[in-house]
PDB file of C-alpha atoms in Angstrom:
ATOM      1  CA  MET A  81     163.556 130.355 101.180  1.00 42.00           C
ATOM      2  CA  SER A  82     162.281 127.136 101.620  1.00 45.00           C
ATOM      3  CA  GLU A  83     158.510 126.722 102.566  1.00 44.00           C
ATOM      4  CA  PRO A  84     157.753 126.473 105.961  1.00 47.00           C
ATOM      5  CA  GLU A  85     156.739 123.045 107.129  1.00 46.00           C
ATOM      6  CA  LEU A  86     152.879 122.476 108.209  1.00 42.00           C
ATOM      7  CA  ASP A  87     152.529 122.604 111.929  1.00 43.00           C
ATOM      8  CA  PRO A  88     151.847 118.845 113.132  1.00 46.00           C
ATOM      9  CA  LEU A  89     148.906 119.954 115.137  1.00 43.00           C
ATOM     10  CA  ARG A  90     147.149 121.543 111.932  1.00 47.00           C
ATOM     11  CA  GLN A  91     147.601 118.430 109.914  1.00 51.00           C
ATOM     12  CA  PRO A  92     144.727 116.295 111.283  1.00 72.00           C
ATOM     13  CA  LEU A  93     142.597 119.408 110.860  1.00 70.00           C
ATOM     14  CA  LEU A  94     143.489 119.815 107.115  1.00 78.00           C
ATOM     15  CA  ALA A  95     142.910 115.854 106.677  1.00 78.00           C
ATOM     16  CA  HIS A  96     139.718 116.102 108.106  1.00 76.00           C
ATOM     17  CA  LEU A  97     138.598 119.221 105.806  1.00 83.00           C
ATOM     18  CA  ILE A  98     140.278 117.393 102.898  1.00 85.00           C
ATOM     19  CA  GLU A  99     137.852 114.344 103.736  1.00 85.00           C
ATOM     20  CA  LEU A 100     135.167 116.531 104.259  1.00 86.00           C
ATOM     21  CA  ARG A 101     135.456 118.150 100.940  1.00 90.00           C
ATOM     22  CA  ARG A 102     135.788 114.591  99.218  1.00 91.00           C
ATOM     23  CA  ARG A 103     132.509 113.385 100.790  1.00 90.00           C
ATOM     24  CA  LEU A 104     130.504 116.688  99.706  1.00 93.00           C
ATOM     25  CA  ILE A 105     131.855 116.148  96.129  1.00 94.00           C
ATOM     26  CA  TRP A 106     130.327 112.318  95.929  1.00 94.00           C
ATOM     27  CA  SER A 107     127.324 113.725  97.590  1.00 93.00           C
ATOM     28  CA  LEU A 108     126.601 116.621  95.032  1.00 94.00           C
ATOM     29  CA  LEU A 109     127.358 114.463  92.353  1.00 96.00           C
ATOM     30  CA  ALA A 110     124.998 111.808  93.478  1.00 94.00           C
ATOM     31  CA  ILE A 111     122.368 114.680  93.711  1.00 94.00           C
ATOM     32  CA  PHE A 112     123.153 115.836  90.108  1.00 96.00           C
ATOM     33  CA  VAL A 113     122.890 112.155  88.781  1.00 95.00           C
ATOM     34  CA  GLY A 114     119.604 111.625  90.733  1.00 94.00           C
ATOM     35  CA  PHE A 115     118.248 115.016  89.223  1.00 95.00           C
ATOM     36  CA  VAL A 116     119.166 113.973  85.408  1.00 95.00           C
ATOM     37  CA  ILE A 117     117.292 110.944  86.087  1.00 95.00           C
ATOM     38  CA  SER A 118     114.469 112.302  87.685  1.00 94.00           C
ATOM     39  CA  TYR A 119     114.157 115.121  85.305  1.00 93.00           C
ATOM     40  CA  TYR A 120     114.230 112.388  82.611  1.00 93.00           C
ATOM     41  CA  PHE A 121     111.292 110.618  84.401  1.00 93.00           C
ATOM     42  CA  ALA A 122     109.581 113.967  85.480  1.00 91.00           C
ATOM     43  CA  PRO A 123     106.181 113.304  83.779  1.00 90.00           C
ATOM     44  CA  GLN A 124     105.993 109.868  85.736  1.00 92.00           C
ATOM     45  CA  ILE A 125     106.796 111.740  88.825  1.00 92.00           C
ATOM     46  CA  TYR A 126     104.244 114.088  88.040  1.00 92.00           C
ATOM     47  CA  ALA A 127     101.684 111.796  87.344  1.00 91.00           C
ATOM     48  CA  PHE A 128     102.221 109.815  90.730  1.00 93.00           C
ATOM     49  CA  LEU A 129     102.304 113.170  92.724  1.00 92.00           C
ATOM     50  CA  VAL A 130      98.836 114.268  90.938  1.00 91.00           C
ATOM     51  CA  ARG A 131      97.002 110.984  91.191  1.00 92.00           C
ATOM     52  CA  PRO A 132      95.429 111.589  94.907  1.00 90.00           C
ATOM     53  CA  LEU A 133      93.971 114.561  93.363  1.00 89.00           C
ATOM     54  CA  ALA A 134      92.894 113.051  90.304  1.00 87.00           C
ATOM     55  CA  GLU A 135      91.499 110.200  92.168  1.00 87.00           C
ATOM     56  CA  ALA A 136      89.869 112.667  94.835  1.00 86.00           C
ATOM     57  CA  ILE A 137      87.779 114.534  91.930  1.00 83.00           C
ATOM     58  CA  ASN A 138      85.911 111.198  90.863  1.00 76.00           C
ATOM     59  CA  GLY A 139      87.181 111.269  87.068  1.00 64.00           C
ATOM     60  CA  GLU A 140      85.800 114.501  86.411  1.00 68.00           C
ATOM     61  CA  PRO A 141      87.209 116.943  83.090  1.00 72.00           C
ATOM     62  CA  ARG A 142      89.716 118.786  85.278  1.00 76.00           C
ATOM     63  CA  LYS A 143      93.048 120.154  84.440  1.00 82.00           C
ATOM     64  CA  LEU A 144      96.073 121.836  86.601  1.00 86.00           C
ATOM     65  CA  ILE A 145      96.938 125.286  85.131  1.00 86.00           C
ATOM     66  CA  TYR A 146     100.035 127.463  84.852  1.00 86.00           C
ATOM     67  CA  THR A 147      99.817 131.336  84.700  1.00 86.00           C
ATOM     68  CA  GLY A 148     103.645 131.899  83.652  1.00 85.00           C
ATOM     69  CA  LEU A 149     105.339 130.909  80.563  1.00 87.00           C
ATOM     70  CA  THR A 150     108.304 129.433  82.397  1.00 89.00           C
ATOM     71  CA  GLU A 151     106.302 128.095  85.353  1.00 88.00           C
ATOM     72  CA  ALA A 152     105.760 124.798  84.030  1.00 88.00           C
ATOM     73  CA  PHE A 153     109.319 124.418  83.195  1.00 91.00           C
ATOM     74  CA  ILE A 154     110.807 125.629  86.701  1.00 91.00           C
ATOM     75  CA  THR A 155     108.131 123.119  88.628  1.00 90.00           C
ATOM     76  CA  TYR A 156     109.477 120.181  86.554  1.00 92.00           C
ATOM     77  CA  VAL A 157     113.063 121.293  87.410  1.00 93.00           C
ATOM     78  CA  LYS A 158     111.916 121.898  91.192  1.00 92.00           C
ATOM     79  CA  LEU A 159     110.133 118.448  91.062  1.00 93.00           C
ATOM     80  CA  ALA A 160     113.340 116.674  89.695  1.00 94.00           C
ATOM     81  CA  LEU A 161     115.883 118.338  92.115  1.00 94.00           C
ATOM     82  CA  TRP A 162     113.522 116.987  94.991  1.00 92.00           C
ATOM     83  CA  ALA A 163     113.038 113.596  93.847  1.00 93.00           C
ATOM     84  CA  GLY A 164     117.052 113.768  92.869  1.00 93.00           C
ATOM     85  CA  CYS A 165     117.736 114.072  96.476  1.00 91.00           C
ATOM     86  CA  LEU A 166     115.446 111.425  97.616  1.00 89.00           C
ATOM     87  CA  LEU A 167     117.368 109.151  95.199  1.00 90.00           C
ATOM     88  CA  ALA A 168     120.600 110.286  96.075  1.00 91.00           C
ATOM     89  CA  PHE A 169     120.122 109.964  99.993  1.00 87.00           C
ATOM     90  CA  PRO A 170     121.547 106.712 100.130  1.00 85.00           C
ATOM     91  CA  VAL A 171     124.777 107.829  98.757  1.00 89.00           C
ATOM     92  CA  ILE A 172     124.607 110.727 100.916  1.00 88.00           C
ATOM     93  CA  ALA A 173     124.106 108.946 104.052  1.00 84.00           C
ATOM     94  CA  SER A 174     126.789 106.557 103.273  1.00 85.00           C
ATOM     95  CA  GLN A 175     129.230 109.440 102.675  1.00 87.00           C
ATOM     96  CA  ILE A 176     128.028 110.780 105.968  1.00 84.00           C
ATOM     97  CA  TRP A 177     128.873 107.369 107.722  1.00 81.00           C
ATOM     98  CA  MET A 178     132.309 106.954 106.224  1.00 83.00           C
ATOM     99  CA  PHE A 179     133.083 110.508 107.402  1.00 82.00           C
ATOM    100  CA  VAL A 180     132.174 109.667 110.700  1.00 79.00           C
ATOM    101  CA  ALA A 181     133.136 105.983 110.952  1.00 77.00           C
ATOM    102  CA  PRO A 182     136.692 106.297 111.063  1.00 77.00           C
ATOM    103  CA  GLY A 183     136.620 108.373 114.547  1.00 72.00           C
ATOM    104  CA  LEU A 184     134.501 106.158 116.393  1.00 68.00           C
ATOM    105  CA  TYR A 185     135.407 102.787 118.433  1.00 70.00           C
ATOM    106  CA  LYS A 186     134.404  99.576 117.042  1.00 73.00           C
ATOM    107  CA  ASN A 187     131.608  99.292 119.582  1.00 68.00           C
ATOM    108  CA  GLU A 188     130.296 102.816 118.586  1.00 66.00           C
ATOM    109  CA  ARG A 189     130.400 101.805 114.970  1.00 72.00           C
ATOM    110  CA  ARG A 190     128.129  98.986 115.661  1.00 72.00           C
ATOM    111  CA  ALA A 191     125.801 101.115 117.822  1.00 69.00           C
ATOM    112  CA  PHE A 192     125.167 103.933 115.537  1.00 74.00           C
ATOM    113  CA  LEU A 193     124.497 101.608 112.263  1.00 75.00           C
ATOM    114  CA  PRO A 194     121.087 100.722 113.521  1.00 77.00           C
ATOM    115  CA  PHE A 195     120.404 104.370 113.174  1.00 77.00           C
ATOM    116  CA  LEU A 196     121.933 104.860 110.033  1.00 78.00           C
ATOM    117  CA  LEU A 197     119.667 102.021 108.832  1.00 80.00           C
ATOM    118  CA  ALA A 198     116.802 103.063 110.273  1.00 84.00           C
ATOM    119  CA  THR A 199     116.847 106.275 108.823  1.00 85.00           C
ATOM    120  CA  PRO A 200     115.395 105.821 105.454  1.00 87.00           C
ATOM    121  CA  VAL A 201     112.950 103.356 106.775  1.00 88.00           C
ATOM    122  CA  LEU A 202     110.814 106.015 108.993  1.00 88.00           C
ATOM    123  CA  PHE A 203     111.194 108.720 106.248  1.00 90.00           C
ATOM    124  CA  LEU A 204     109.432 106.255 103.705  1.00 91.00           C
ATOM    125  CA  CYS A 205     107.042 105.581 106.523  1.00 90.00           C
ATOM    126  CA  GLY A 206     106.301 109.324 107.069  1.00 90.00           C
ATOM    127  CA  ALA A 207     105.981 109.906 103.310  1.00 91.00           C
ATOM    128  CA  ALA A 208     103.653 107.068 102.791  1.00 92.00           C
ATOM    129  CA  LEU A 209     101.531 108.478 105.453  1.00 91.00           C
ATOM    130  CA  ALA A 210     101.253 111.496 104.088  1.00 91.00           C
ATOM    131  CA  TYR A 211     100.751 110.492 100.057  1.00 92.00           C
ATOM    132  CA  TYR A 212      98.686 107.483 100.868  1.00 92.00           C
ATOM    133  CA  PHE A 213      96.588 108.683 104.069  1.00 89.00           C
ATOM    134  CA  VAL A 214      96.380 112.404 104.418  1.00 89.00           C
ATOM    135  CA  PHE A 215      96.574 113.340 100.726  1.00 90.00           C
ATOM    136  CA  PRO A 216      93.007 111.818  99.447  1.00 89.00           C
ATOM    137  CA  LEU A 217      91.160 113.015 102.734  1.00 86.00           C
ATOM    138  CA  ALA A 218      92.827 116.285 102.537  1.00 87.00           C
ATOM    139  CA  TRP A 219      92.287 117.125  98.840  1.00 88.00           C
ATOM    140  CA  LYS A 220      88.369 115.763  99.342  1.00 87.00           C
ATOM    141  CA  PHE A 221      88.612 118.317 102.162  1.00 86.00           C
ATOM    142  CA  PHE A 222      89.580 121.319 100.237  1.00 86.00           C
ATOM    143  CA  LEU A 223      87.440 120.394  97.208  1.00 85.00           C
ATOM    144  CA  SER A 224      84.157 120.048  99.396  1.00 84.00           C
ATOM    145  CA  PHE A 225      84.335 123.917  99.279  1.00 85.00           C
ATOM    146  CA  GLU A 226      83.337 124.292  95.606  1.00 82.00           C
ATOM    147  CA  VAL A 227      80.011 125.972  94.872  1.00 81.00           C
ATOM    148  CA  PRO A 228      78.212 124.868  91.641  1.00 79.00           C
ATOM    149  CA  ALA A 229      76.549 127.418  89.554  1.00 72.00           C
ATOM    150  CA  SER A 230      73.029 128.505  90.579  1.00 72.00           C
ATOM    151  CA  VAL A 231      70.500 131.158  89.220  1.00 61.00           C
ATOM    152  CA  GLY A 232      71.806 134.433  89.858  1.00 65.00           C
ATOM    153  CA  GLY A 233      75.111 133.310  91.226  1.00 71.00           C
ATOM    154  CA  LEU A 234      78.600 132.223  90.137  1.00 78.00           C
ATOM    155  CA  ALA A 235      80.103 128.814  90.900  1.00 79.00           C
ATOM    156  CA  ILE A 236      83.320 128.373  92.966  1.00 82.00           C
ATOM    157  CA  GLU A 237      85.478 125.790  91.169  1.00 81.00           C
ATOM    158  CA  SER A 238      89.093 124.694  91.963  1.00 82.00           C
ATOM    159  CA  GLN A 239      91.646 125.453  89.411  1.00 85.00           C
ATOM    160  CA  PRO A 240      94.768 124.894  91.237  1.00 87.00           C
ATOM    161  CA  ARG A 241      97.962 125.975  89.482  1.00 89.00           C
ATOM    162  CA  VAL A 242     100.300 123.136  89.065  1.00 90.00           C
ATOM    163  CA  SER A 243     103.714 124.473  90.789  1.00 90.00           C
ATOM    164  CA  GLU A 244     101.354 125.285  93.981  1.00 90.00           C
ATOM    165  CA  TYR A 245      99.694 121.778  93.940  1.00 91.00           C
ATOM    166  CA  LEU A 246     103.344 120.062  93.618  1.00 91.00           C
ATOM    167  CA  SER A 247     104.735 122.507  96.101  1.00 90.00           C
ATOM    168  CA  LEU A 248     102.205 121.465  98.530  1.00 89.00           C
ATOM    169  CA  SER A 249     102.555 118.133  97.888  1.00 91.00           C
ATOM    170  CA  MET A 250     106.548 117.759  97.799  1.00 91.00           C
ATOM    171  CA  THR A 251     106.338 120.059 101.294  1.00 89.00           C
ATOM    172  CA  VAL A 252     104.070 117.720 103.158  1.00 89.00           C
ATOM    173  CA  ILE A 253     105.962 114.408 101.861  1.00 91.00           C
ATOM    174  CA  PHE A 254     109.192 116.101 102.873  1.00 89.00           C
ATOM    175  CA  ALA A 255     107.878 116.986 106.245  1.00 87.00           C
ATOM    176  CA  PHE A 256     106.238 113.911 107.253  1.00 89.00           C
ATOM    177  CA  GLY A 257     109.131 111.924 106.272  1.00 90.00           C
ATOM    178  CA  ILE A 258     111.643 114.325 108.380  1.00 88.00           C
ATOM    179  CA  ALA A 259     108.934 114.414 111.109  1.00 87.00           C
ATOM    180  CA  PHE A 260     109.222 110.487 111.379  1.00 89.00           C
ATOM    181  CA  GLU A 261     113.028 110.759 112.210  1.00 87.00           C
ATOM    182  CA  LEU A 262     112.217 111.947 115.642  1.00 87.00           C
ATOM    183  CA  PRO A 263     112.917 108.494 117.316  1.00 87.00           C
ATOM    184  CA  VAL A 264     116.224 108.407 115.731  1.00 85.00           C
ATOM    185  CA  ILE A 265     117.289 112.047 116.747  1.00 85.00           C
ATOM    186  CA  LEU A 266     116.090 111.506 120.414  1.00 86.00           C
ATOM    187  CA  VAL A 267     117.420 108.153 120.610  1.00 84.00           C
ATOM    188  CA  LEU A 268     120.807 109.308 119.013  1.00 81.00           C
ATOM    189  CA  LEU A 269     121.252 112.379 121.427  1.00 82.00           C
ATOM    190  CA  THR A 270     120.771 109.773 124.484  1.00 83.00           C
ATOM    191  CA  ARG A 271     123.177 107.514 123.086  1.00 79.00           C
ATOM    192  CA  VAL A 272     125.632 110.594 122.860  1.00 73.00           C
ATOM    193  CA  GLY A 273     124.998 111.500 126.786  1.00 76.00           C
ATOM    194  CA  LEU A 274     122.893 114.776 125.634  1.00 79.00           C
ATOM    195  CA  LEU A 275     119.648 113.379 126.420  1.00 82.00           C
ATOM    196  CA  SER A 276     118.108 110.814 129.047  1.00 86.00           C
ATOM    197  CA  ALA A 277     115.039 108.906 129.198  1.00 87.00           C
ATOM    198  CA  LEU A 278     114.136 111.037 132.536  1.00 88.00           C
ATOM    199  CA  LYS A 279     114.677 114.192 130.637  1.00 90.00           C
ATOM    200  CA  LEU A 280     112.513 113.026 127.974  1.00 89.00           C
ATOM    201  CA  SER A 281     109.739 112.075 130.309  1.00 91.00           C
ATOM    202  CA  GLN A 282     109.642 115.740 132.159  1.00 90.00           C
ATOM    203  CA  PHE A 283     109.849 117.186 128.971  1.00 90.00           C
ATOM    204  CA  ARG A 284     106.652 115.311 127.537  1.00 90.00           C
ATOM    205  CA  ARG A 285     104.111 117.898 128.346  1.00 91.00           C
ATOM    206  CA  TYR A 286     106.090 120.392 126.530  1.00 92.00           C
ATOM    207  CA  ALA A 287     106.749 118.007 123.722  1.00 91.00           C
ATOM    208  CA  ILE A 288     102.979 117.852 123.082  1.00 92.00           C
ATOM    209  CA  VAL A 289     102.735 121.544 122.732  1.00 93.00           C
ATOM    210  CA  LEU A 290     105.510 121.656 120.463  1.00 91.00           C
ATOM    211  CA  ILE A 291     104.131 118.825 118.208  1.00 90.00           C
ATOM    212  CA  PHE A 292     100.635 120.253 117.955  1.00 91.00           C
ATOM    213  CA  ILE A 293     102.647 123.667 116.697  1.00 91.00           C
ATOM    214  CA  ALA A 294     104.879 121.795 114.545  1.00 87.00           C
ATOM    215  CA  ALA A 295     102.049 119.867 112.751  1.00 86.00           C
ATOM    216  CA  ALA A 296     100.174 122.941 112.101  1.00 86.00           C
ATOM    217  CA  ILE A 297     102.906 124.856 110.815  1.00 84.00           C
ATOM    218  CA  LEU A 298     104.090 121.814 108.248  1.00 79.00           C
ATOM    219  CA  THR A 299     100.784 120.505 107.387  1.00 80.00           C
ATOM    220  CA  PRO A 300      97.958 121.902 105.108  1.00 77.00           C
ATOM    221  CA  PRO A 301      95.640 124.410 106.984  1.00 76.00           C
ATOM    222  CA  ASP A 302      93.107 121.736 108.488  1.00 76.00           C
ATOM    223  CA  VAL A 303      92.482 119.806 111.567  1.00 82.00           C
ATOM    224  CA  PHE A 304      92.430 116.588 109.938  1.00 81.00           C
ATOM    225  CA  SER A 305      95.727 116.988 108.127  1.00 82.00           C
ATOM    226  CA  GLN A 306      97.197 118.315 111.380  1.00 84.00           C
ATOM    227  CA  LEU A 307      96.120 115.584 113.526  1.00 87.00           C
ATOM    228  CA  SER A 308      97.414 113.093 111.216  1.00 85.00           C
ATOM    229  CA  LEU A 309     100.859 114.301 111.672  1.00 86.00           C
ATOM    230  CA  ALA A 310     100.520 115.275 115.445  1.00 89.00           C
ATOM    231  CA  ILE A 311      99.331 111.893 116.665  1.00 90.00           C
ATOM    232  CA  PRO A 312     101.918 109.729 115.205  1.00 90.00           C
ATOM    233  CA  LEU A 313     104.475 112.117 116.551  1.00 90.00           C
ATOM    234  CA  LEU A 314     103.181 111.570 119.968  1.00 92.00           C
ATOM    235  CA  VAL A 315     103.452 108.200 119.796  1.00 91.00           C
ATOM    236  CA  LEU A 316     106.704 108.211 118.141  1.00 90.00           C
ATOM    237  CA  TYR A 317     107.828 110.363 121.233  1.00 91.00           C
ATOM    238  CA  GLU A 318     106.951 107.882 123.291  1.00 91.00           C
ATOM    239  CA  LEU A 319     108.599 105.330 121.472  1.00 89.00           C
ATOM    240  CA  SER A 320     111.579 107.549 121.694  1.00 89.00           C
ATOM    241  CA  ILE A 321     111.511 107.144 125.450  1.00 90.00           C
ATOM    242  CA  ILE A 322     111.302 103.585 125.528  1.00 90.00           C
ATOM    243  CA  GLY A 323     114.398 103.421 122.838  1.00 85.00           C
ATOM    244  CA  ALA A 324     116.337 106.023 125.258  1.00 86.00           C
ATOM    245  CA  ARG A 325     115.636 103.808 128.425  1.00 88.00           C
ATOM    246  CA  TRP A 326     116.777 100.819 125.944  1.00 85.00           C
ATOM    247  CA  VAL A 327     120.191 102.455 125.368  1.00 81.00           C
ATOM    248  CA  GLU A 328     120.700 103.433 129.166  1.00 81.00           C
ATOM    249  CA  ARG A 329     119.954 100.039 129.804  1.00 82.00           C
ATOM    250  CA  SER A 330     122.802  98.666 127.303  1.00 75.00           C
ATOM    251  CA  ARG A 331     125.391 101.310 128.361  1.00 70.00           C
ATOM    252  CA  THR A 332     124.852 100.096 131.984  1.00 73.00           C
ATOM    253  CA  LEU A 333     125.257  96.401 131.108  1.00 66.00           C
ATOM    254  CA  GLY A 334     128.400  97.205 129.378  1.00 61.00           C
ATOM    255  CA  GLU A 335     129.957  99.417 131.873  1.00 59.00           C
ATOM    256  CA  GLU A 336     129.493  96.758 134.617  1.00 58.00           C
ATOM    257  CA  GLY A 337     130.764  94.117 131.761  1.00 57.00           C
ATOM    258  CA  ARG A 338     133.715  96.014 131.498  1.00 57.00           C
ATOM    259  CA  GLU A 339     134.358  96.614 135.226  1.00 57.00           C
ATOM    260  CA  ALA A 340     133.848  92.812 135.739  1.00 57.00           C
ATOM    261  CA  GLY A 341     136.479  92.254 133.105  1.00 58.00           C
ATOM    262  CA  SER A 342     139.131  94.338 134.817  1.00 58.00           C
ATOM    263  CA  GLY A 343     138.238  93.059 137.984  1.00 56.00           C
ATOM    264  CA  LYS A 344     139.080  89.436 136.852  1.00 57.00           C
ATOM    265  CA  ALA A 345     142.291  90.769 135.289  1.00 56.00           C
ATOM    266  CA  ALA A 346     143.352  92.276 138.301  1.00 54.00           C
TER     267      ALA A 346
END
């Protein structure tokens, strides 16, 4: 018996799945290449991440410790994977764009492209805020709880594990970077019609509560770190409302222009 022909209605779905697989393979390859490069430069990446802590202790002879034989190696692997994903992000974003773009109209591609370009910029802004502003003050705050040795007493000295320190640093940097994508997400949802500037304005009071809850979860357990994330997010939320109004205004002008054009053609 001859093999039955593929249902024409299923061909577009199969083509999309094949294309999705191709984009996933390229993304995974990019992550793998980024991982290999990052693992080669893992000592330099480690030195970069540990610099705020080294500066916070004012050059005192301190050290990070590890208590398991495999802890340092596994930590370097996690560090390389984290840095590799960051290096691969432009490739991943381009693969997402190439998967989505063929299904968009020309004007929609022009509208979505700025969001794609703004994503890495906002992520880097959030990561830079965490590294250059939050880390120095937060680490000094935590180190202030050390107690020197006294007569009849024992000193309290900080000896952080390398895995815990790097895990905390990477988590905070990633959290700040993702949090700064808030305007892109909200304006994009407005662009596709799922949100509106009016809804965002009405939801503001609840957004403030949710932002402070998210800041408490994503940052170290001190008020300063939480405020360092919550305040920029509140500003970004207000910018999202402005961006949503701009998108709605542009959409209205475009619809009016199309109606005027169709009226002239009639």
